[in-house]
Amino acid sequence: MEEALTKEEVLHVADLARISLTEEEISKYQVELKKLLNDVEKINEVKGYDDDILIACWNNNAELRKDEEGTMLDPKEVVNNAPRHSGNYIEVPVVISEGEGA
Amino acid sequence: MYLNKSIKEINELLKNKTIKPIDLVEEAFQNIENNKELNAYITLNKEEAIAKAKELENKEVDNLLFGLPIAVKDNIVTKGLRTTCASHILDNFIPIYNATVVEKINEKNMIIIGKTNMDEFAMGSSSRTSYFGAPKNPWNKEKISGGSSGGSATTIAARDLPFALGSDTGGSIRQPASYTGIVGMKPTYGRISRYGLVAFASSLDQIGPMTTNVYNNALLLNALVGKDEKDLTSVRKEEEDFTRLIGEDIKGMKIAVPNYFMSDIVSQSITDKVKEIIEVLKSNGAIVDYIDVPYLENAVTLYQIIAMGEASSNLARFDGIRYGYSYENPDNIEDVYLKTRANGFGEEVKRRIMVGSYLLSGENAKVYYNKALSIRDDMRKALKKVFEDYDFIIGPTTTTTAYNLTDPMDDPLKSFMDDVLVIPVNMAGLPGLNLPIGFDSNKMPIGMQIIANSFEEAKIYKLASYLEKELNLSLNPNGGEDNE
Amino acid sequence: MSNYIPTIGVEVHVELKTKTKIFSNSINGYGEMANSLTNVIDLGYPGTLPTLNEEVINLGIKAAAILNCKIRRVMHFDRKNYFYPDISKNYQITQNDTPIGYDGYVEITKSTGEKKKVYIEEMHIEEDTCKSAHRGTKTLLDFNRAGVPLIEIVTKPCMSDGEDVKLYLEKLRELLSFGDISDCKIEEGSMRADVNVSIRKNESDPLGTKAEIKNIGSISNAKLGVEKEIERQTKIYEAGETFKPQTRRFDDKLNDTVLMRVKETGNDYRYFPEPDIPYVILTDEMIEDAVNSIPMLPDERRERYIALGVSEINTNKIVANRSLSDYFNTLLDEKINHQVASNLLLGDISGYLNKNEKTIYDTTLSKERFIELVNLVSDNTLTSKNLKDILDIVLESDKSIQTIMSEQGIENITDDSEIRNIVKGIINNNPESVNDYKAGHDRAIKYLMGQVMKETKGKANPKMAMDILVEELN
């Protein structure tokens, strides 16, 4: 097995995790992450299991909530904890592109 | 000095007004002050605790936990009381709501003394990944207290106070309990609401009680359990008293010891000690068999994939936008993310969320995460099958006793291997408890794990208390005697 | 310019009409003060967990049934992971593996009369994002919309022109609003469409490069956007050029699509099953209850109205007005003249409702009183002129229509001999008109009739008067 990830591979996972890295960190993680990933490969040695997936250690049916309103926060409380805010809004540096989600 | 008395005694003293809650609170803070160098706490709740104790003077002493001090692991949110997860990214974070367990201990009128030290976001096995420095083992200050609930284990072992809450994702209650010689229970997944527990790995996390003895542990568990409408993964069960089987005989009970738990991955002093216990059990009428359980040796791999994968998603919300630390001078939005998280998270956390992101990226989710879920299900079934024939599974809690604080931290696999014996319980959602069973030649505590079928915590307490009484160990590192 | 074959698929997000959000119990509302409809769950606070609103599942089942989808019995949610300020947890809870509905269709009727099925690939439940407003160097975040329940409906790439898209969106809006699933207000963002357009030379060619059009503010813009995009792509190919997959938005001012960004290869959303929400298992009973509570849908309404003799124009007008149509539905089994009933509702009554900004349910016109009214008008006991005079009272009091008529002095001479006497007098006094009538001038009878009504001060039952007049003239 390889001993280290390439620099590009480290930068890719750092980008997915949104963590900026120094050059020094990059070379450190090239080795450390690879060590973990090599260990994780052991999963391919496991044989004989069945393919069913269970999301977690329960198989209970989700208990649904009644559509009834509860208490909400005061907008002041919402913005007080935010590092940047303006009036009742939470603020971030301008976002150019549109969201990928909904 | 009242806190070293039994809970029933303290309760009597409170009832007949010989003492007041404030006496207990002051004693706890004095103990913590005396043990300051153990670094068990991140934040103390002194003013609030004293105010609450005074307020309780006018209230009826209506339950056994009334007025008693408790420490809360710092990944459980407390309204108005700083909750950091031992991370720089939350080191200024004041929650605006209470975790359900906090509401529950408030209902019992327990008094929160402070927030305990831990591995950053519960990621680690020695509490050394804490932004606030590692707690020290009361048995030997050169040694780790284990982790991630190292601060809770430390304050209990040091006899600062009788009760603490921990959380256990892959052994984080039981392993430090073993290293510090206390009783720690990870209940069945779903027993206790996770609402307000800052998520590490959602499908594994569970809150649990950490105490000096078995009875106290069961008593605290009574207060914590129950279906919570705010947590869909919590389970509805009939109310029960977890102390109810304490004192019963263990004759005829069937106990399984997986061979893997006694293999050469465990140091000899520990397997020897467990073998002694097995003899004690046998001589008291229990039936003990060594068995093979499939998949146990895969547990760490499954854990790595599931825990790091889920963590990479759970910790995405720490982005410097709505709360917590934020990079001071961002040029743009990407800067907010990249530098807030680079500065805010420590090394272990970064490592795990990067690996977790990789494990879920592209086709990897199918290759790793979904596969791990499949195998986990099979492993759960294999363990459940054992309980068709046995009441308990037992084995050592850890492979070694507590090691030195100065041991190297550069091996990313080490922290996982420390938990090799405790992780299978999380994988199967089962309840598991650490019971101190003795000491190694360096007078460091050795722990044994008692595992039962889902929702059979009461049965675990029965066996644990039986052994506790039988062994009658001196478990106070300060040398004093503990009452029951 | 040579012809290309367009292939078009549409993704529609609609916000569900629930009281509260999908994963928390804060209010699902629009137009309130910024960040006033939120709680710690919507904001993704550490330690919070989702709960699941039962009404969302209920509406999901209904929507799936309305769109002729198969309904999944065991489902879970998934996390879609991406960093963006509008999603508080930096993952969206959605259904990637197990959408609640799949393999459905809706039917549209093209202007040529041709009927066409638009196939639905899948429809899933997910949470909406927060709203962001860009102000100079800052973006302001309002989390009121964060966690509002959505369903996303994804068609197969089966449409071929702007008209298809327009008809599909109109049909979808009609179905989902009549099904009480969503308000479907495009201008308020409770219905949002993204359209994928590609073109190719021949059926046998692989699909062409795709452009996605977002930010479409109206259904007519969707049609226009598709047409412009087909034009644009055609020009590119005709010039022998190519383009990269891209996202474009419809610009209201330019009336055209403009480039937003070229798509990066492979967005990596790192989907995995949401561990905080157990499996949702739909029972037969849940599905039955939901399906049985779906209100009558527009096509069925139209069919039934036509069958009752209501004109096509009136039918379409009533169905276009939900509350009138619901009101009309209560009369379907009554033995009345439904065409007259529809005329009344669409005529004077609608005039009154519009003027007073009311719905029919805000008036005193109970079903029973409306039936009385329809019958009085049907047999001409109440003329339209007289109805106009008493309409306000009819719609604002509880009295029977007959009582109102007599209180307002609206008599109706229905006595045969009385009318006959008057008719005879008129015939005697107007010999010229009688001659004109006999010579075949139609206008003469109208004049004579007018004289009868004048003589009776409009009180003669017009139908009776006409019958008698014709009789006497012959």
mmCIF file of N, CA and C in Angstrom, chain C residues 19-115:
data_model
loop_
_atom_site.group_PDB
_atom_site.id
_atom_site.type_symbol
_atom_site.label_atom_id
_atom_site.label_comp_id
_atom_site.label_asym_id
_atom_site.label_seq_id
_atom_site.Cartn_x
_atom_site.Cartn_y
_atom_site.Cartn_z
ATOM 1 N N LYS C 19 -48.503 24.205 9.042
ATOM 2 C CA LYS C 19 -48.410 25.270 10.039
ATOM 3 C C LYS C 19 -46.955 25.479 10.448
ATOM 4 N N THR C 20 -46.238 24.365 10.571
ATOM 5 C CA THR C 20 -44.877 24.462 11.099
ATOM 6 C C THR C 20 -43.874 23.867 10.111
ATOM 7 N N LYS C 21 -42.611 24.022 10.446
ATOM 8 C CA LYS C 21 -41.544 23.582 9.561
ATOM 9 C C LYS C 21 -41.423 22.051 9.553
ATOM 10 N N ILE C 22 -40.584 21.577 8.672
ATOM 11 C CA ILE C 22 -40.492 20.117 8.530
ATOM 12 C C ILE C 22 -39.797 19.470 9.728
ATOM 13 N N PHE C 23 -38.690 20.048 10.171
ATOM 14 C CA PHE C 23 -37.906 19.384 11.223
ATOM 15 C C PHE C 23 -37.947 20.119 12.559
ATOM 16 N N SER C 24 -38.765 21.171 12.663
ATOM 17 C CA SER C 24 -38.905 21.863 13.944
ATOM 18 C C SER C 24 -40.308 22.436 14.021
ATOM 19 N N ASN C 25 -40.708 22.855 15.232
ATOM 20 C CA ASN C 25 -42.074 23.349 15.373
ATOM 21 C C ASN C 25 -42.167 24.873 15.294
ATOM 22 N N SER C 26 -41.206 25.523 14.647
ATOM 23 C CA SER C 26 -41.399 26.957 14.435
ATOM 24 C C SER C 26 -42.294 27.153 13.207
ATOM 25 N N ILE C 27 -42.856 28.357 13.127
ATOM 26 C CA ILE C 27 -43.922 28.591 12.148
ATOM 27 C C ILE C 27 -43.392 28.643 10.720
ATOM 28 N N ASN C 28 -44.131 28.008 9.823
ATOM 29 C CA ASN C 28 -43.896 28.088 8.392
ATOM 30 C C ASN C 28 -44.673 29.304 7.896
ATOM 31 N N GLY C 29 -43.981 30.435 7.766
ATOM 32 C CA GLY C 29 -44.687 31.663 7.384
ATOM 33 C C GLY C 29 -43.902 32.480 6.387
ATOM 34 N N TYR C 30 -44.560 33.458 5.814
ATOM 35 C CA TYR C 30 -43.938 34.275 4.762
ATOM 36 C C TYR C 30 -44.155 35.744 5.089
ATOM 37 N N GLY C 31 -43.143 36.558 4.818
ATOM 38 C CA GLY C 31 -43.309 37.999 4.928
ATOM 39 C C GLY C 31 -43.225 38.534 6.334
ATOM 40 N N GLU C 32 -42.704 37.756 7.277
ATOM 41 C CA GLU C 32 -42.560 38.235 8.658
ATOM 42 C C GLU C 32 -41.187 38.892 8.850
ATOM 43 N N MET C 33 -41.005 39.514 9.992
ATOM 44 C CA MET C 33 -39.738 40.164 10.331
ATOM 45 C C MET C 33 -38.586 39.149 10.251
ATOM 46 N N ALA C 34 -37.434 39.598 9.756
ATOM 47 C CA ALA C 34 -36.294 38.698 9.563
ATOM 48 C C ALA C 34 -35.944 37.960 10.853
ATOM 49 N N ASN C 35 -35.696 36.683 10.716
ATOM 50 C CA ASN C 35 -35.265 35.823 11.835
ATOM 51 C C ASN C 35 -36.229 35.803 13.012
ATOM 52 N N SER C 36 -37.516 36.053 12.745
ATOM 53 C CA SER C 36 -38.510 35.982 13.825
ATOM 54 C C SER C 36 -39.244 34.643 13.821
ATOM 55 N N LEU C 37 -39.038 33.834 12.789
ATOM 56 C CA LEU C 37 -39.701 32.523 12.735
ATOM 57 C C LEU C 37 -38.659 31.409 12.802
ATOM 58 N N THR C 38 -37.825 31.464 13.823
ATOM 59 C CA THR C 38 -36.767 30.456 13.902
ATOM 60 C C THR C 38 -36.624 29.933 15.327
ATOM 61 N N ASN C 39 -36.018 28.772 15.437
ATOM 62 C CA ASN C 39 -35.578 28.274 16.739
ATOM 63 C C ASN C 39 -34.198 27.636 16.567
ATOM 64 N N VAL C 40 -33.683 27.062 17.656
ATOM 65 C CA VAL C 40 -32.306 26.560 17.604
ATOM 66 C C VAL C 40 -32.109 25.450 16.569
ATOM 67 N N ILE C 41 -33.172 24.737 16.260
ATOM 68 C CA ILE C 41 -33.054 23.651 15.278
ATOM 69 C C ILE C 41 -32.872 24.237 13.874
ATOM 70 N N ASP C 42 -33.705 25.236 13.544
ATOM 71 C CA ASP C 42 -33.594 25.868 12.225
ATOM 72 C C ASP C 42 -32.223 26.502 12.022
ATOM 73 N N LEU C 43 -31.639 26.968 13.116
ATOM 74 C CA LEU C 43 -30.351 27.653 13.026
ATOM 75 C C LEU C 43 -29.172 26.685 13.108
ATOM 76 N N GLY C 44 -29.451 25.397 13.242
ATOM 77 C CA GLY C 44 -28.375 24.412 13.293
ATOM 78 C C GLY C 44 -27.497 24.565 14.517
ATOM 79 N N TYR C 45 -28.093 24.885 15.666
ATOM 80 C CA TYR C 45 -27.289 25.021 16.882
ATOM 81 C C TYR C 45 -26.680 23.676 17.273
ATOM 82 N N PRO C 46 -25.506 23.711 17.902
ATOM 83 C CA PRO C 46 -24.877 22.459 18.345
ATOM 84 C C PRO C 46 -25.829 21.690 19.254
ATOM 85 N N GLY C 47 -25.920 20.392 19.038
ATOM 86 C CA GLY C 47 -26.728 19.546 19.913
ATOM 87 C C GLY C 47 -28.171 19.392 19.492
ATOM 88 N N THR C 48 -28.640 20.217 18.536
ATOM 89 C CA THR C 48 -30.048 20.099 18.152
ATOM 90 C C THR C 48 -30.251 18.904 17.232
ATOM 91 N N LEU C 49 -31.477 18.408 17.232
ATOM 92 C CA LEU C 49 -31.839 17.251 16.419
ATOM 93 C C LEU C 49 -33.149 17.546 15.693
ATOM 94 N N PRO C 50 -33.343 16.923 14.542
ATOM 95 C CA PRO C 50 -34.605 17.140 13.829
ATOM 96 C C PRO C 50 -35.733 16.292 14.396
ATOM 97 N N THR C 51 -36.953 16.828 14.357
ATOM 98 C CA THR C 51 -38.141 15.992 14.531
ATOM 99 C C THR C 51 -38.822 15.989 13.170
ATOM 100 N N LEU C 52 -39.858 15.189 12.993
ATOM 101 C CA LEU C 52 -40.453 15.104 11.655
ATOM 102 C C LEU C 52 -41.949 15.393 11.724
ATOM 103 N N ASN C 53 -42.357 16.430 10.990
ATOM 104 C CA ASN C 53 -43.746 16.900 10.978
ATOM 105 C C ASN C 53 -44.640 15.908 10.238
ATOM 106 N N GLU C 54 -45.668 15.410 10.926
ATOM 107 C CA GLU C 54 -46.509 14.371 10.331
ATOM 108 C C GLU C 54 -47.279 14.902 9.121
ATOM 109 N N GLU C 55 -47.613 16.208 9.148
ATOM 110 C CA GLU C 55 -48.370 16.779 8.037
ATOM 111 C C GLU C 55 -47.540 16.793 6.742
ATOM 112 N N VAL C 56 -46.232 16.885 6.887
ATOM 113 C CA VAL C 56 -45.366 16.862 5.708
ATOM 114 C C VAL C 56 -45.467 15.500 5.012
ATOM 115 N N ILE C 57 -45.447 14.454 5.821
ATOM 116 C CA ILE C 57 -45.573 13.105 5.259
ATOM 117 C C ILE C 57 -46.945 12.943 4.612
ATOM 118 N N ASN C 58 -47.956 13.445 5.309
ATOM 119 C CA ASN C 58 -49.319 13.390 4.818
ATOM 120 C C ASN C 58 -49.451 14.093 3.457
ATOM 121 N N LEU C 59 -48.929 15.302 3.370
ATOM 122 C CA LEU C 59 -49.001 16.051 2.107
ATOM 123 C C LEU C 59 -48.140 15.393 1.036
ATOM 124 N N GLY C 60 -47.041 14.787 1.458
ATOM 125 C CA GLY C 60 -46.178 14.071 0.518
ATOM 126 C C GLY C 60 -46.925 12.907 -0.122
ATOM 127 N N ILE C 61 -47.671 12.175 0.701
ATOM 128 C CA ILE C 61 -48.456 11.052 0.170
ATOM 129 C C ILE C 61 -49.500 11.576 -0.819
ATOM 130 N N LYS C 62 -50.193 12.657 -0.415
ATOM 131 C CA LYS C 62 -51.232 13.222 -1.291
ATOM 132 C C LYS C 62 -50.638 13.666 -2.623
ATOM 133 N N ALA C 63 -49.506 14.380 -2.533
ATOM 134 C CA ALA C 63 -48.893 14.885 -3.758
ATOM 135 C C ALA C 63 -48.497 13.727 -4.657
ATOM 136 N N ALA C 64 -47.932 12.683 -4.060
ATOM 137 C CA ALA C 64 -47.526 11.524 -4.851
ATOM 138 C C ALA C 64 -48.744 10.910 -5.540
ATOM 139 N N ALA C 65 -49.845 10.816 -4.800
ATOM 140 C CA ALA C 65 -51.056 10.233 -5.384
ATOM 141 C C ALA C 65 -51.584 11.111 -6.519
ATOM 142 N N ILE C 66 -51.586 12.426 -6.301
ATOM 143 C CA ILE C 66 -52.101 13.352 -7.318
ATOM 144 C C ILE C 66 -51.264 13.287 -8.593
ATOM 145 N N LEU C 67 -49.961 13.075 -8.423
ATOM 146 C CA LEU C 67 -49.070 13.036 -9.585
ATOM 147 C C LEU C 67 -48.914 11.608 -10.116
ATOM 148 N N ASN C 68 -49.852 10.747 -9.729
ATOM 149 C CA ASN C 68 -49.875 9.363 -10.223
ATOM 150 C C ASN C 68 -48.585 8.612 -9.961
ATOM 151 N N CYS C 69 -47.924 8.957 -8.852
ATOM 152 C CA CYS C 69 -46.662 8.303 -8.514
ATOM 153 C C CYS C 69 -46.913 7.024 -7.722
ATOM 154 N N LYS C 70 -45.959 6.132 -7.786
ATOM 155 C CA LYS C 70 -45.934 5.019 -6.841
ATOM 156 C C LYS C 70 -45.451 5.576 -5.509
ATOM 157 N N ILE C 71 -45.996 5.044 -4.438
ATOM 158 C CA ILE C 71 -45.656 5.578 -3.118
ATOM 159 C C ILE C 71 -44.757 4.588 -2.383
ATOM 160 N N ARG C 72 -43.629 5.092 -1.883
ATOM 161 C CA ARG C 72 -42.685 4.221 -1.191
ATOM 162 C C ARG C 72 -43.171 3.955 0.229
ATOM 163 N N ARG C 73 -43.098 2.722 0.667
ATOM 164 C CA ARG C 73 -43.648 2.365 1.976
ATOM 165 C C ARG C 73 -42.643 2.520 3.104
ATOM 166 N N VAL C 74 -41.382 2.251 2.822
ATOM 167 C CA VAL C 74 -40.345 2.402 3.851
ATOM 168 C C VAL C 74 -39.307 3.371 3.313
ATOM 169 N N MET C 75 -39.145 4.477 4.008
ATOM 170 C CA MET C 75 -38.181 5.443 3.480
ATOM 171 C C MET C 75 -37.325 6.014 4.605
ATOM 172 N N HIS C 76 -36.230 6.613 4.203
ATOM 173 C CA HIS C 76 -35.407 7.327 5.169
ATOM 174 C C HIS C 76 -34.991 8.646 4.558
ATOM 175 N N PHE C 77 -34.303 9.437 5.336
ATOM 176 C CA PHE C 77 -33.804 10.707 4.826
ATOM 177 C C PHE C 77 -32.287 10.601 4.641
ATOM 178 N N ASP C 78 -31.754 11.500 3.834
ATOM 179 C CA ASP C 78 -30.319 11.515 3.596
ATOM 180 C C ASP C 78 -29.789 12.927 3.849
ATOM 181 N N ARG C 79 -28.503 12.978 4.139
ATOM 182 C CA ARG C 79 -27.862 14.283 4.242
ATOM 183 C C ARG C 79 -27.137 14.598 2.934
ATOM 184 N N LYS C 80 -27.375 15.810 2.454
ATOM 185 C CA LYS C 80 -26.670 16.309 1.283
ATOM 186 C C LYS C 80 -25.708 17.369 1.802
ATOM 187 N N ASN C 81 -24.429 17.052 1.765
ATOM 188 C CA ASN C 81 -23.426 17.903 2.414
ATOM 189 C C ASN C 81 -22.818 18.913 1.454
ATOM 190 N N TYR C 82 -22.948 20.177 1.770
ATOM 191 C CA TYR C 82 -22.248 21.220 1.010
ATOM 192 C C TYR C 82 -22.183 22.479 1.860
ATOM 193 N N PHE C 83 -21.100 23.201 1.711
ATOM 194 C CA PHE C 83 -20.950 24.430 2.499
ATOM 195 C C PHE C 83 -21.579 25.589 1.746
ATOM 196 N N TYR C 84 -22.542 26.215 2.362
ATOM 197 C CA TYR C 84 -23.156 27.391 1.775
ATOM 198 C C TYR C 84 -23.891 28.134 2.885
ATOM 199 N N PRO C 85 -23.821 29.463 2.911
ATOM 200 C CA PRO C 85 -24.398 30.178 4.061
ATOM 201 C C PRO C 85 -25.911 30.015 4.205
ATOM 202 N N ASP C 86 -26.592 29.573 3.125
ATOM 203 C CA ASP C 86 -28.053 29.488 3.255
ATOM 204 C C ASP C 86 -28.527 28.183 3.894
ATOM 205 N N ILE C 87 -27.598 27.275 4.181
ATOM 206 C CA ILE C 87 -28.019 26.012 4.791
ATOM 207 C C ILE C 87 -27.316 25.901 6.142
ATOM 208 N N SER C 88 -28.115 26.020 7.220
ATOM 209 C CA SER C 88 -27.507 26.298 8.526
ATOM 210 C C SER C 88 -26.582 25.189 9.024
ATOM 211 N N LYS C 89 -26.882 23.949 8.729
ATOM 212 C CA LYS C 89 -26.042 22.863 9.222
ATOM 213 C C LYS C 89 -24.905 22.545 8.254
ATOM 214 N N ASN C 90 -24.912 23.225 7.113
ATOM 215 C CA ASN C 90 -24.035 22.905 5.990
ATOM 216 C C ASN C 90 -24.291 21.489 5.471
ATOM 217 N N TYR C 91 -25.467 20.996 5.776
ATOM 218 C CA TYR C 91 -26.018 19.864 5.018
ATOM 219 C C TYR C 91 -27.525 20.046 4.986
ATOM 220 N N GLN C 92 -28.105 19.586 3.884
ATOM 221 C CA GLN C 92 -29.554 19.657 3.749
ATOM 222 C C GLN C 92 -30.112 18.265 3.989
ATOM 223 N N ILE C 93 -31.182 18.183 4.776
ATOM 224 C CA ILE C 93 -31.826 16.882 4.955
ATOM 225 C C ILE C 93 -32.829 16.712 3.820
ATOM 226 N N THR C 94 -32.641 15.640 3.057
ATOM 227 C CA THR C 94 -33.450 15.422 1.854
ATOM 228 C C THR C 94 -33.671 13.920 1.705
ATOM 229 N N GLN C 95 -34.268 13.515 0.596
ATOM 230 C CA GLN C 95 -34.419 12.079 0.328
ATOM 231 C C GLN C 95 -33.709 11.775 -0.971
ATOM 232 N N ASN C 96 -32.564 11.160 -0.866
ATOM 233 C CA ASN C 96 -31.795 10.849 -2.066
ATOM 234 C C ASN C 96 -32.038 9.409 -2.517
ATOM 235 N N ASP C 97 -32.004 8.487 -1.562
ATOM 236 C CA ASP C 97 -32.151 7.060 -1.897
ATOM 237 C C ASP C 97 -33.605 6.636 -2.029
ATOM 238 N N THR C 98 -34.455 7.220 -1.190
ATOM 239 C CA THR C 98 -35.821 6.702 -1.076
ATOM 240 C C THR C 98 -36.852 7.830 -1.191
ATOM 241 N N PRO C 99 -36.967 8.439 -2.383
ATOM 242 C CA PRO C 99 -37.986 9.483 -2.556
ATOM 243 C C PRO C 99 -39.382 8.909 -2.273
ATOM 244 N N ILE C 100 -40.247 9.737 -1.664
ATOM 245 C CA ILE C 100 -41.568 9.221 -1.274
ATOM 246 C C ILE C 100 -42.388 8.787 -2.477
ATOM 247 N N GLY C 101 -42.213 9.470 -3.629
ATOM 248 C CA GLY C 101 -42.979 9.091 -4.822
ATOM 249 C C GLY C 101 -42.059 8.892 -6.008
ATOM 250 N N TYR C 102 -42.439 7.992 -6.920
ATOM 251 C CA TYR C 102 -41.615 7.779 -8.115
ATOM 252 C C TYR C 102 -42.479 7.210 -9.230
ATOM 253 N N ASP C 103 -41.976 7.311 -10.465
ATOM 254 C CA ASP C 103 -42.682 6.778 -11.645
ATOM 255 C C ASP C 103 -44.106 7.308 -11.778
ATOM 256 N N GLY C 104 -44.264 8.611 -11.845
ATOM 257 C CA GLY C 104 -45.601 9.177 -12.009
ATOM 258 C C GLY C 104 -45.733 9.912 -13.326
ATOM 259 N N TYR C 105 -46.853 10.583 -13.509
ATOM 260 C CA TYR C 105 -47.032 11.398 -14.713
ATOM 261 C C TYR C 105 -48.148 12.410 -14.493
ATOM 262 N N VAL C 106 -48.157 13.466 -15.274
ATOM 263 C CA VAL C 106 -49.336 14.316 -15.388
ATOM 264 C C VAL C 106 -49.626 14.480 -16.874
ATOM 265 N N GLU C 107 -50.882 14.731 -17.158
ATOM 266 C CA GLU C 107 -51.267 14.820 -18.552
ATOM 267 C C GLU C 107 -51.520 16.274 -18.922
ATOM 268 N N ILE C 108 -50.975 16.696 -20.072
ATOM 269 C CA ILE C 108 -51.236 18.052 -20.531
ATOM 270 C C ILE C 108 -51.922 17.980 -21.892
ATOM 271 N N THR C 109 -52.637 19.045 -22.241
ATOM 272 C CA THR C 109 -53.294 19.095 -23.550
ATOM 273 C C THR C 109 -52.680 20.242 -24.342
ATOM 274 N N LYS C 110 -52.049 19.912 -25.437
ATOM 275 C CA LYS C 110 -51.370 20.932 -26.230
ATOM 276 C C LYS C 110 -52.399 21.751 -27.011
ATOM 277 N N SER C 111 -51.978 22.909 -27.534
ATOM 278 C CA SER C 111 -52.924 23.786 -28.240
ATOM 279 C C SER C 111 -53.493 23.087 -29.465
ATOM 280 N N THR C 112 -52.784 22.082 -29.975
ATOM 281 C CA THR C 112 -53.295 21.312 -31.114
ATOM 282 C C THR C 112 -54.381 20.340 -30.691
ATOM 283 N N GLY C 113 -54.600 20.232 -29.373
ATOM 284 C CA GLY C 113 -55.578 19.280 -28.867
ATOM 285 C C GLY C 113 -54.945 17.945 -28.504
ATOM 286 N N GLU C 114 -53.688 17.785 -28.892
ATOM 287 C CA GLU C 114 -52.978 16.539 -28.613
ATOM 288 C C GLU C 114 -52.751 16.406 -27.107
ATOM 289 N N LYS C 115 -53.039 15.243 -26.561
ATOM 290 C CA LYS C 115 -52.764 15.003 -25.141
ATOM 291 C C LYS C 115 -51.394 14.367 -24.997
#
